[in-house]
PDB file of C-alpha atoms in Angstrom:
ATOM      1  CA  MET B   1      -0.055  -0.062   0.430  1.00 49.00           C
ATOM      2  CA  GLY B   2       1.262   3.614  -1.282  1.00 49.00           C
ATOM      3  CA  SER B   3       1.712   6.075   1.030  1.00 56.00           C
ATOM      4  CA  SER B   4      -1.298   8.754   1.827  1.00 59.00           C
ATOM      5  CA  LEU B   5      -0.873  12.091   2.374  1.00 55.00           C
ATOM      6  CA  LEU B   6      -4.621  12.142   3.760  1.00 57.00           C
ATOM      7  CA  THR B   7      -4.924   9.030   5.463  1.00 60.00           C
ATOM      8  CA  ASN B   8      -1.767   7.861   8.116  1.00 66.00           C
ATOM      9  CA  SER B   9      -3.997   4.738   9.323  1.00 76.00           C
ATOM     10  CA  SER B  10      -0.088   3.797  11.676  1.00 77.00           C
ATOM     11  CA  ALA B  11      -2.101   7.101  13.532  1.00 77.00           C
ATOM     12  CA  MET B  12      -5.166   6.440  13.434  1.00 81.00           C
ATOM     13  CA  THR B  13      -3.632   2.714  14.643  1.00 82.00           C
ATOM     14  CA  ALA B  14      -1.672   4.471  17.289  1.00 80.00           C
ATOM     15  CA  LEU B  15      -4.127   6.768  17.910  1.00 84.00           C
ATOM     16  CA  GLN B  16      -6.986   4.310  18.725  1.00 87.00           C
ATOM     17  CA  THR B  17      -4.861   2.117  21.335  1.00 85.00           C
ATOM     18  CA  LEU B  18      -3.777   4.963  23.715  1.00 85.00           C
ATOM     19  CA  ARG B  19      -7.366   6.372  23.611  1.00 89.00           C
ATOM     20  CA  ASN B  20      -8.669   2.877  24.669  1.00 88.00           C
ATOM     21  CA  VAL B  21      -5.197   2.292  27.396  1.00 86.00           C
ATOM     22  CA  SER B  22      -6.414   6.033  28.876  1.00 86.00           C
ATOM     23  CA  SER B  23     -10.030   4.795  29.269  1.00 85.00           C
ATOM     24  CA  GLN B  24      -8.276   1.758  31.529  1.00 85.00           C
ATOM     25  CA  LEU B  25      -6.556   3.892  32.379  1.00 87.00           C
ATOM     26  CA  ALA B  26      -8.428   6.268  34.318  1.00 85.00           C
ATOM     27  CA  THR B  27     -10.827   2.862  35.409  1.00 82.00           C
ATOM     28  CA  THR B  28      -7.812   1.798  37.250  1.00 86.00           C
ATOM     29  CA  GLN B  29      -8.139   5.189  38.803  1.00 86.00           C
ATOM     30  CA  ASN B  30     -10.901   5.441  39.774  1.00 83.00           C
ATOM     31  CA  ARG B  31     -10.404   2.091  41.942  1.00 84.00           C
ATOM     32  CA  ILE B  32      -8.086   2.836  42.871  1.00 88.00           C
ATOM     33  CA  SER B  33      -9.111   6.513  44.757  1.00 85.00           C
ATOM     34  CA  THR B  34     -12.678   4.743  46.015  1.00 83.00           C
ATOM     35  CA  GLY B  35     -11.101   0.934  46.303  1.00 86.00           C
ATOM     36  CA  MET B  36     -13.957  -0.198  44.911  1.00 85.00           C
ATOM     37  CA  ARG B  37     -14.725  -1.661  41.468  1.00 86.00           C
ATOM     38  CA  VAL B  38     -18.071  -1.280  41.310  1.00 89.00           C
ATOM     39  CA  SER B  39     -18.640   2.406  42.780  1.00 85.00           C
ATOM     40  CA  THR B  40     -22.217   2.902  40.217  1.00 86.00           C
ATOM     41  CA  ALA B  41     -24.370   1.123  38.360  1.00 89.00           C
ATOM     42  CA  SER B  42     -23.237   0.913  35.105  1.00 85.00           C
ATOM     43  CA  ASP B  43     -19.752  -1.017  36.563  1.00 84.00           C
ATOM     44  CA  ASN B  44     -21.848  -3.357  36.839  1.00 88.00           C
ATOM     45  CA  ALA B  45     -25.794  -3.025  37.323  1.00 92.00           C
ATOM     46  CA  ALA B  46     -26.135  -6.308  38.901  1.00 92.00           C
ATOM     47  CA  TYR B  47     -23.255  -5.906  41.695  1.00 90.00           C
ATOM     48  CA  TRP B  48     -24.013  -2.820  42.641  1.00 91.00           C
ATOM     49  CA  SER B  49     -27.906  -3.585  42.776  1.00 92.00           C
ATOM     50  CA  ILE B  50     -27.550  -6.406  45.499  1.00 91.00           C
ATOM     51  CA  ALA B  51     -24.618  -4.341  46.862  1.00 92.00           C
ATOM     52  CA  THR B  52     -27.144  -1.622  47.655  1.00 92.00           C
ATOM     53  CA  SER B  53     -30.379  -3.844  48.799  1.00 92.00           C
ATOM     54  CA  MET B  54     -27.127  -5.524  51.052  1.00 92.00           C
ATOM     55  CA  ARG B  55     -26.224  -1.740  52.346  1.00 92.00           C
ATOM     56  CA  SER B  56     -29.401  -1.367  52.854  1.00 93.00           C
ATOM     57  CA  ASP B  57     -29.940  -4.699  55.609  1.00 93.00           C
ATOM     58  CA  ASN B  58     -27.015  -3.936  57.404  1.00 93.00           C
ATOM     59  CA  ALA B  59     -28.744  -0.746  58.247  1.00 94.00           C
ATOM     60  CA  ALA B  60     -32.191  -2.431  59.244  1.00 94.00           C
ATOM     61  CA  LEU B  61     -30.330  -4.467  60.868  1.00 94.00           C
ATOM     62  CA  SER B  62     -28.532  -1.886  62.662  1.00 94.00           C
ATOM     63  CA  ALA B  63     -31.245  -0.465  64.006  1.00 95.00           C
ATOM     64  CA  VAL B  64     -32.483  -4.144  65.401  1.00 95.00           C
ATOM     65  CA  SER B  65     -28.959  -3.484  66.990  1.00 94.00           C
ATOM     66  CA  ASP B  66     -29.860  -0.334  68.775  1.00 95.00           C
ATOM     67  CA  SER B  67     -32.713  -2.202  69.822  1.00 95.00           C
ATOM     68  CA  LEU B  68     -31.789  -4.808  71.482  1.00 95.00           C
ATOM     69  CA  GLY B  69     -29.444  -3.134  73.711  1.00 94.00           C
ATOM     70  CA  LEU B  70     -32.443  -0.534  74.239  1.00 95.00           C
ATOM     71  CA  SER B  71     -34.927  -3.594  75.236  1.00 95.00           C
ATOM     72  CA  ALA B  72     -31.838  -4.881  77.039  1.00 95.00           C
ATOM     73  CA  ALA B  73     -31.540  -2.650  78.504  1.00 95.00           C
ATOM     74  CA  THR B  74     -34.876  -2.531  79.744  1.00 95.00           C
ATOM     75  CA  VAL B  75     -35.290  -6.045  81.192  1.00 96.00           C
ATOM     76  CA  ASP B  76     -32.518  -5.940  82.882  1.00 96.00           C
ATOM     77  CA  THR B  77     -33.719  -2.328  85.358  1.00 96.00           C
ATOM     78  CA  GLU B  78     -36.722  -5.024  85.385  1.00 96.00           C
ATOM     79  CA  TYR B  79     -34.751  -7.431  86.393  1.00 96.00           C
ATOM     80  CA  THR B  80     -33.090  -5.993  88.990  1.00 95.00           C
ATOM     81  CA  ALA B  81     -36.241  -4.274  90.544  1.00 96.00           C
ATOM     82  CA  LEU B  82     -37.553  -8.096  90.909  1.00 96.00           C
ATOM     83  CA  THR B  83     -34.936  -9.394  92.143  1.00 96.00           C
ATOM     84  CA  SER B  84     -34.485  -6.878  94.555  1.00 96.00           C
ATOM     85  CA  VAL B  85     -37.770  -7.257  95.488  1.00 96.00           C
ATOM     86  CA  ILE B  86     -37.522 -11.180  95.991  1.00 96.00           C
ATOM     87  CA  GLY B  87     -34.309  -9.623  98.635  1.00 94.00           C
ATOM     88  CA  ASP B  88     -32.478 -11.981 100.954  1.00 92.00           C
ATOM     89  CA  LYS B  89     -32.662 -12.080 105.029  1.00 90.00           C
ATOM     90  CA  ASP B  90     -31.974  -8.025 105.358  1.00 92.00           C
ATOM     91  CA  SER B  91     -34.687  -7.457 103.285  1.00 94.00           C
ATOM     92  CA  GLY B  92     -37.925  -7.614 100.105  1.00 95.00           C
ATOM     93  CA  LEU B  93     -40.287 -10.530 100.965  1.00 96.00           C
ATOM     94  CA  THR B  94     -37.099 -13.107 102.533  1.00 96.00           C
ATOM     95  CA  LYS B  95     -37.341 -10.335 105.110  1.00 96.00           C
ATOM     96  CA  LEU B  96     -41.021 -10.590 105.332  1.00 96.00           C
ATOM     97  CA  GLN B  97     -41.095 -13.869 105.488  1.00 96.00           C
ATOM     98  CA  ALA B  98     -38.660 -14.367 108.565  1.00 96.00           C
ATOM     99  CA  LEU B  99     -40.724 -11.549 109.962  1.00 96.00           C
ATOM    100  CA  LEU B 100     -43.731 -13.021 109.903  1.00 96.00           C
ATOM    101  CA  VAL B 101     -42.592 -16.737 110.695  1.00 96.00           C
ATOM    102  CA  GLU B 102     -40.956 -14.580 114.175  1.00 95.00           C
ATOM    103  CA  ALA B 103     -44.596 -13.314 115.105  1.00 95.00           C
ATOM    104  CA  LYS B 104     -45.138 -16.664 115.940  1.00 94.00           C
ATOM    105  CA  THR B 105     -43.782 -17.260 119.234  1.00 94.00           C
ATOM    106  CA  ALA B 106     -46.098 -16.812 121.104  1.00 92.00           C
ATOM    107  CA  GLY B 107     -45.994 -13.536 123.703  1.00 91.00           C
ATOM    108  CA  ILE B 108     -44.533 -11.104 121.060  1.00 94.00           C
ATOM    109  CA  ASP B 109     -43.826  -7.747 120.697  1.00 94.00           C
ATOM    110  CA  ARG B 110     -46.077  -8.258 116.702  1.00 95.00           C
ATOM    111  CA  THR B 111     -46.230  -3.912 116.815  1.00 95.00           C
ATOM    112  CA  LYS B 112     -42.929  -3.361 116.336  1.00 95.00           C
ATOM    113  CA  ILE B 113     -42.779  -6.523 114.167  1.00 96.00           C
ATOM    114  CA  GLN B 114     -44.864  -4.591 112.655  1.00 96.00           C
ATOM    115  CA  ALA B 115     -42.858  -1.662 111.730  1.00 96.00           C
ATOM    116  CA  ASP B 116     -40.232  -3.508 110.581  1.00 96.00           C
ATOM    117  CA  ILE B 117     -42.753  -4.834 107.817  1.00 96.00           C
ATOM    118  CA  THR B 118     -43.755  -1.918 106.805  1.00 96.00           C
ATOM    119  CA  GLN B 119     -40.607  -0.577 106.228  1.00 96.00           C
ATOM    120  CA  ILE B 120     -40.080  -3.690 103.947  1.00 96.00           C
ATOM    121  CA  GLN B 121     -43.825  -3.115 102.522  1.00 96.00           C
ATOM    122  CA  GLN B 122     -42.770   0.528 101.076  1.00 96.00           C
ATOM    123  CA  ASP B 123     -39.237  -0.823  99.732  1.00 96.00           C
ATOM    124  CA  MET B 124     -40.591  -2.680  98.133  1.00 96.00           C
ATOM    125  CA  LYS B 125     -43.160  -0.710  95.960  1.00 96.00           C
ATOM    126  CA  LEU B 126     -40.419   2.391  96.062  1.00 96.00           C
ATOM    127  CA  LYS B 127     -38.739  -0.221  93.768  1.00 96.00           C
ATOM    128  CA  ALA B 128     -41.536  -1.302  91.811  1.00 96.00           C
ATOM    129  CA  ASN B 129     -41.712   2.683  91.464  1.00 95.00           C
ATOM    130  CA  SER B 130     -37.655   3.385  90.625  1.00 95.00           C
ATOM    131  CA  ALA B 131     -38.365   0.727  87.646  1.00 95.00           C
ATOM    132  CA  THR B 132     -38.691   2.074  84.764  1.00 95.00           C
ATOM    133  CA  PHE B 133     -35.776   2.946  81.843  1.00 94.00           C
ATOM    134  CA  ASN B 134     -37.150   5.332  78.989  1.00 91.00           C
ATOM    135  CA  GLY B 135     -40.494   5.569  80.244  1.00 92.00           C
ATOM    136  CA  ILE B 136     -41.850   2.085  80.683  1.00 93.00           C
ATOM    137  CA  ASN B 137     -42.077  -0.403  84.051  1.00 96.00           C
ATOM    138  CA  TRP B 138     -43.400  -3.671  84.418  1.00 96.00           C
ATOM    139  CA  LEU B 139     -43.944  -4.176  87.163  1.00 96.00           C
ATOM    140  CA  SER B 140     -45.834  -1.149  88.881  1.00 96.00           C
ATOM    141  CA  THR B 141     -48.617  -0.394  86.207  1.00 94.00           C
ATOM    142  CA  THR B 142     -51.417   1.954  86.057  1.00 93.00           C
ATOM    143  CA  ALA B 143     -54.569   1.921  83.128  1.00 92.00           C
ATOM    144  CA  THR B 144     -52.366   3.176  80.181  1.00 93.00           C
ATOM    145  CA  THR B 145     -49.946   0.907  80.327  1.00 93.00           C
ATOM    146  CA  PRO B 146     -50.349  -1.454  77.368  1.00 94.00           C
ATOM    147  CA  ALA B 147     -51.079  -5.211  78.182  1.00 94.00           C
ATOM    148  CA  THR B 148     -47.842  -6.532  76.064  1.00 95.00           C
ATOM    149  CA  PHE B 149     -44.741  -5.192  74.827  1.00 94.00           C
ATOM    150  CA  ASN B 150     -43.346  -5.855  71.561  1.00 95.00           C
ATOM    151  CA  LEU B 151     -38.946  -6.337  71.803  1.00 94.00           C
ATOM    152  CA  VAL B 152     -37.632  -5.686  68.719  1.00 94.00           C
ATOM    153  CA  SER B 153     -34.548  -8.643  67.849  1.00 92.00           C
ATOM    154  CA  SER B 154     -34.041  -9.438  64.198  1.00 92.00           C
ATOM    155  CA  TYR B 155     -34.488  -8.632  60.125  1.00 92.00           C
ATOM    156  CA  SER B 156     -34.485 -10.506  57.156  1.00 91.00           C
ATOM    157  CA  ARG B 157     -34.897  -9.597  54.153  1.00 89.00           C
ATOM    158  CA  VAL B 158     -36.179 -12.752  51.191  1.00 89.00           C
ATOM    159  CA  GLY B 159     -37.078 -11.605  47.660  1.00 83.00           C
ATOM    160  CA  GLY B 160     -38.618  -8.015  48.903  1.00 82.00           C
ATOM    161  CA  THR B 161     -40.684  -9.208  51.408  1.00 90.00           C
ATOM    162  CA  PRO B 162     -39.125  -7.995  55.019  1.00 91.00           C
ATOM    163  CA  THR B 163     -40.000  -9.748  58.318  1.00 93.00           C
ATOM    164  CA  ILE B 164     -38.791  -8.387  61.524  1.00 93.00           C
ATOM    165  CA  GLY B 165     -39.323 -10.528  64.423  1.00 93.00           C
ATOM    166  CA  SER B 166     -39.328  -9.632  68.186  1.00 94.00           C
ATOM    167  CA  ILE B 167     -40.275 -11.115  71.613  1.00 94.00           C
ATOM    168  CA  THR B 168     -43.389 -10.612  73.396  1.00 95.00           C
ATOM    169  CA  VAL B 169     -42.676  -9.778  76.860  1.00 95.00           C
ATOM    170  CA  THR B 170     -46.722  -9.491  78.958  1.00 95.00           C
ATOM    171  CA  THR B 171     -46.791  -6.930  81.287  1.00 95.00           C
ATOM    172  CA  ALA B 172     -49.609  -9.238  83.380  1.00 94.00           C
ATOM    173  CA  ASN B 173     -46.624 -11.204  84.421  1.00 94.00           C
ATOM    174  CA  TYR B 174     -44.265  -9.170  85.953  1.00 95.00           C
ATOM    175  CA  SER B 175     -46.949  -6.589  87.454  1.00 96.00           C
ATOM    176  CA  LEU B 176     -46.535  -6.565  91.253  1.00 96.00           C
ATOM    177  CA  TYR B 177     -48.875  -3.713  92.051  1.00 96.00           C
ATOM    178  CA  THR B 178     -51.354  -1.874  89.552  1.00 95.00           C
ATOM    179  CA  SER B 179     -54.314   0.204  89.391  1.00 92.00           C
ATOM    180  CA  ALA B 180     -56.524  -1.963  90.181  1.00 91.00           C
ATOM    181  CA  GLN B 181     -54.679  -3.873  92.626  1.00 91.00           C
ATOM    182  CA  GLY B 182     -54.517  -7.126  91.148  1.00 92.00           C
ATOM    183  CA  GLY B 183     -50.630  -7.660  90.729  1.00 94.00           C
ATOM    184  CA  ILE B 184     -48.432  -9.516  92.941  1.00 95.00           C
ATOM    185  CA  LEU B 185     -48.015  -8.481  96.171  1.00 95.00           C
ATOM    186  CA  ASP B 186     -51.094  -5.341  96.327  1.00 93.00           C
ATOM    187  CA  THR B 187     -53.999  -8.614  94.902  1.00 93.00           C
ATOM    188  CA  ALA B 188     -55.515  -9.644  97.779  1.00 91.00           C
ATOM    189  CA  GLY B 189     -57.292 -12.912  98.649  1.00 81.00           C
ATOM    190  CA  SER B 190     -60.237 -13.913  99.244  1.00 78.00           C
ATOM    191  CA  THR B 191     -60.327 -14.446 103.112  1.00 80.00           C
ATOM    192  CA  SER B 192     -56.684 -11.853 103.521  1.00 85.00           C
ATOM    193  CA  PRO B 193     -55.493  -8.350 102.344  1.00 93.00           C
ATOM    194  CA  SER B 194     -52.787  -8.157 100.282  1.00 94.00           C
ATOM    195  CA  ILE B 195     -49.402  -9.201 100.760  1.00 95.00           C
ATOM    196  CA  ASP B 196     -48.572  -4.499 100.758  1.00 95.00           C
ATOM    197  CA  THR B 197     -51.200  -3.806 102.883  1.00 94.00           C
ATOM    198  CA  MET B 198     -51.288  -6.797 105.233  1.00 94.00           C
ATOM    199  CA  SER B 199     -51.079  -6.210 109.132  1.00 95.00           C
ATOM    200  CA  ILE B 200     -50.113  -8.066 112.203  1.00 95.00           C
ATOM    201  CA  SER B 201     -49.738  -5.488 115.037  1.00 94.00           C
ATOM    202  CA  ALA B 202     -53.264  -6.293 116.188  1.00 93.00           C
ATOM    203  CA  LEU B 203     -52.953  -9.770 116.075  1.00 93.00           C
ATOM    204  CA  THR B 204     -52.413 -11.971 119.145  1.00 94.00           C
ATOM    205  CA  ASP B 205     -51.756 -15.738 120.728  1.00 94.00           C
ATOM    206  CA  SER B 206     -55.197 -17.321 120.207  1.00 95.00           C
ATOM    207  CA  ALA B 207     -55.577 -19.744 117.860  1.00 95.00           C
ATOM    208  CA  ALA B 208     -58.025 -17.549 115.513  1.00 94.00           C
ATOM    209  CA  ASP B 209     -54.803 -15.549 115.019  1.00 94.00           C
ATOM    210  CA  GLN B 210     -51.839 -17.700 114.544  1.00 94.00           C
ATOM    211  CA  THR B 211     -54.279 -19.055 112.112  1.00 94.00           C
ATOM    212  CA  THR B 212     -54.480 -15.844 110.409  1.00 94.00           C
ATOM    213  CA  LEU B 213     -50.704 -15.363 110.682  1.00 94.00           C
ATOM    214  CA  ASP B 214     -50.426 -19.131 108.724  1.00 94.00           C
ATOM    215  CA  GLY B 215     -52.392 -17.559 105.763  1.00 93.00           C
ATOM    216  CA  TYR B 216     -49.908 -14.921 105.702  1.00 95.00           C
ATOM    217  CA  ILE B 217     -47.254 -15.974 105.544  1.00 95.00           C
ATOM    218  CA  ALA B 218     -48.291 -19.176 102.775  1.00 94.00           C
ATOM    219  CA  GLN B 219     -49.430 -15.960 101.111  1.00 94.00           C
ATOM    220  CA  VAL B 220     -45.759 -14.062 101.192  1.00 95.00           C
ATOM    221  CA  THR B 221     -44.734 -17.394 100.270  1.00 95.00           C
ATOM    222  CA  ALA B 222     -46.963 -18.068  97.087  1.00 95.00           C
ATOM    223  CA  GLY B 223     -45.499 -14.216  96.543  1.00 95.00           C
ATOM    224  CA  ILE B 224     -41.526 -14.790  96.975  1.00 96.00           C
ATOM    225  CA  ASN B 225     -42.522 -18.638  94.157  1.00 96.00           C
ATOM    226  CA  SER B 226     -44.483 -15.494  91.946  1.00 96.00           C
ATOM    227  CA  VAL B 227     -42.509 -12.962  91.850  1.00 96.00           C
ATOM    228  CA  ALA B 228     -38.929 -15.722  91.283  1.00 96.00           C
ATOM    229  CA  SER B 229     -41.049 -17.200  88.687  1.00 96.00           C
ATOM    230  CA  ALA B 230     -41.593 -13.512  86.953  1.00 96.00           C
ATOM    231  CA  ALA B 231     -37.111 -13.108  87.314  1.00 96.00           C
ATOM    232  CA  ALA B 232     -36.973 -16.088  85.445  1.00 96.00           C
ATOM    233  CA  ASN B 233     -38.919 -15.476  83.017  1.00 95.00           C
ATOM    234  CA  LEU B 234     -37.106 -11.774  82.193  1.00 94.00           C
ATOM    235  CA  GLY B 235     -33.505 -13.627  83.134  1.00 94.00           C
ATOM    236  CA  ALA B 236     -34.521 -16.042  79.978  1.00 95.00           C
ATOM    237  CA  VAL B 237     -35.183 -13.081  78.093  1.00 95.00           C
ATOM    238  CA  LYS B 238     -31.981 -11.026  79.254  1.00 94.00           C
ATOM    239  CA  ASN B 239     -30.341 -14.235  77.734  1.00 95.00           C
ATOM    240  CA  ARG B 240     -32.458 -14.604  74.331  1.00 94.00           C
ATOM    241  CA  LEU B 241     -31.691 -10.985  73.820  1.00 95.00           C
ATOM    242  CA  ALA B 242     -28.048 -10.763  74.322  1.00 94.00           C
ATOM    243  CA  THR B 243     -27.726 -14.004  72.213  1.00 95.00           C
ATOM    244  CA  ASN B 244     -29.840 -12.057  69.328  1.00 94.00           C
ATOM    245  CA  THR B 245     -27.006  -9.876  70.111  1.00 94.00           C
ATOM    246  CA  GLU B 246     -24.194 -11.009  69.269  1.00 95.00           C
ATOM    247  CA  PHE B 247     -26.256 -13.445  66.245  1.00 95.00           C
ATOM    248  CA  VAL B 248     -27.353  -9.483  64.472  1.00 95.00           C
ATOM    249  CA  LYS B 249     -22.816  -7.506  65.112  1.00 94.00           C
ATOM    250  CA  THR B 250     -22.367 -10.739  63.289  1.00 94.00           C
ATOM    251  CA  LEU B 251     -24.123 -11.273  60.462  1.00 94.00           C
ATOM    252  CA  MET B 252     -23.644  -7.384  60.054  1.00 94.00           C
ATOM    253  CA  ASP B 253     -19.866  -8.587  59.469  1.00 94.00           C
ATOM    254  CA  SER B 254     -21.432 -10.800  57.049  1.00 94.00           C
ATOM    255  CA  VAL B 255     -22.978  -8.945  55.233  1.00 92.00           C
ATOM    256  CA  ASP B 256     -20.398  -6.177  55.149  1.00 92.00           C
ATOM    257  CA  ARG B 257     -17.938  -9.146  53.891  1.00 93.00           C
ATOM    258  CA  GLY B 258     -20.676 -10.601  51.511  1.00 91.00           C
ATOM    259  CA  VAL B 259     -20.999  -6.598  49.871  1.00 91.00           C
ATOM    260  CA  GLY B 260     -17.022  -6.139  49.736  1.00 90.00           C
ATOM    261  CA  GLN B 261     -16.361  -9.467  48.268  1.00 89.00           C
ATOM    262  CA  LEU B 262     -19.402  -7.832  45.303  1.00 89.00           C
ATOM    263  CA  VAL B 263     -17.924  -4.917  44.778  1.00 89.00           C
ATOM    264  CA  ASP B 264     -14.731  -4.132  46.907  1.00 86.00           C
ATOM    265  CA  ALA B 265     -11.653  -3.329  44.591  1.00 87.00           C
ATOM    266  CA  ASP B 266      -8.310  -6.202  44.822  1.00 85.00           C
ATOM    267  CA  MET B 267      -5.941  -3.250  45.014  1.00 86.00           C
ATOM    268  CA  ASN B 268      -2.912  -5.333  44.525  1.00 88.00           C
ATOM    269  CA  ALA B 269      -3.979  -6.477  41.101  1.00 88.00           C
ATOM    270  CA  GLU B 270      -4.684  -2.984  41.287  1.00 83.00           C
ATOM    271  CA  SER B 271      -1.651  -1.224  41.885  1.00 87.00           C
ATOM    272  CA  THR B 272       0.263  -3.742  39.150  1.00 89.00           C
ATOM    273  CA  ARG B 273      -2.423  -3.160  36.497  1.00 86.00           C
ATOM    274  CA  LEU B 274      -1.873   1.166  36.787  1.00 85.00           C
ATOM    275  CA  GLN B 275       2.142   0.460  36.214  1.00 89.00           C
ATOM    276  CA  ALA B 276       1.604  -2.038  33.289  1.00 89.00           C
ATOM    277  CA  LEU B 277      -1.191   0.891  31.918  1.00 85.00           C
ATOM    278  CA  GLN B 278       1.671   3.749  32.716  1.00 87.00           C
ATOM    279  CA  THR B 279       3.315   2.205  30.296  1.00 88.00           C
ATOM    280  CA  GLN B 280       1.360   1.310  27.717  1.00 86.00           C
ATOM    281  CA  GLN B 281      -0.059   4.678  27.957  1.00 85.00           C
ATOM    282  CA  GLN B 282       4.116   5.907  27.512  1.00 87.00           C
ATOM    283  CA  LEU B 283       4.277   3.749  24.420  1.00 85.00           C
ATOM    284  CA  GLY B 284       1.243   4.601  23.065  1.00 82.00           C
ATOM    285  CA  VAL B 285       2.618   8.415  22.997  1.00 85.00           C
ATOM    286  CA  GLN B 286       5.664   6.926  21.307  1.00 84.00           C
ATOM    287  CA  ALA B 287       3.477   4.964  18.601  1.00 81.00           C
ATOM    288  CA  LEU B 288       2.189   7.558  17.589  1.00 80.00           C
ATOM    289  CA  SER B 289       4.275  10.301  17.726  1.00 82.00           C
ATOM    290  CA  ILE B 290       6.484   8.178  14.824  1.00 78.00           C
ATOM    291  CA  ALA B 291       3.569   7.003  13.302  1.00 75.00           C
ATOM    292  CA  ASN B 292       2.842  11.294  13.128  1.00 75.00           C
ATOM    293  CA  GLN B 293       6.435  11.590  11.024  1.00 74.00           C
ATOM    294  CA  ASN B 294       5.510   9.811   7.919  1.00 69.00           C
ATOM    295  CA  SER B 295       3.567  13.028   6.704  1.00 67.00           C
ATOM    296  CA  GLN B 296       7.316  13.934   6.829  1.00 69.00           C
ATOM    297  CA  SER B 297       9.008  11.469   5.152  1.00 68.00           C
ATOM    298  CA  ILE B 298       6.199  12.223   2.457  1.00 65.00           C
ATOM    299  CA  LEU B 299       7.496  15.232   2.255  1.00 67.00           C
ATOM    300  CA  SER B 300      10.471  14.638   1.818  1.00 68.00           C
ATOM    301  CA  LEU B 301       9.694  12.951  -2.061  1.00 62.00           C
ATOM    302  CA  PHE B 302       9.219  16.224  -3.251  1.00 63.00           C
ATOM    303  CA  ARG B 303      12.745  17.384  -2.060  1.00 62.00           C
TER     304      ARG B 303
END
């Protein structure tokens, strides 16, 4: 093929090659600067769509993690108050039971024992009223307290359908005092007052009063069992929340790793590619320069 002044095929080929190398170089530089090989939908529509959805799921999981933390704090507050109400040899229902047994002693001053009982009754109510976290109190409830609370515990998405899991807590299972006096400690028996209001100051050593004391002791023992059962249930909820919290955190890490495998750039490979493309670019510029010399060669034919 002869030399043409109007059409420089070598220069056109070199220019095309240089453009291609420059485009690849720009792509590589973008990956290095962003750390991602798929940063926009145009890079890979399928991977970008999956990664975007997974990031959205992770944001929802993060909200679940926050909710679990709030729920755990609430449950821990109620659990602490319940165990305090049960008490030990010096406080709570345990001490109350011991005082009632002591009151069975013939000739004992039950008025002085009642002074201790009254203090314990007031202390238990104070602890129940204080068991409030973020405006929620399951131990001392009012008419406006919801019958159940749903503690958000999980999030999942299958296709386009999200599912939010929750742990349901029934308030009545933990209520020690209610506005209608239907709690564990303020519910009166058929023939006896509630644990919250019982009094022994007027009782004597008579057989009838001793029987009354036996009923009080049985009532407090039943109260201890009920409060212990409520605390055990809350303890199980605490463990479940802790397990779910750890699972959600692990799941979030897994999602992050999954997104990274889809869209993150391999920096080792990209740095190697950058060096190669920079060299190709330099050679392409040199090749184009050589190709452009063809016109000068044609000019020399006419000298």
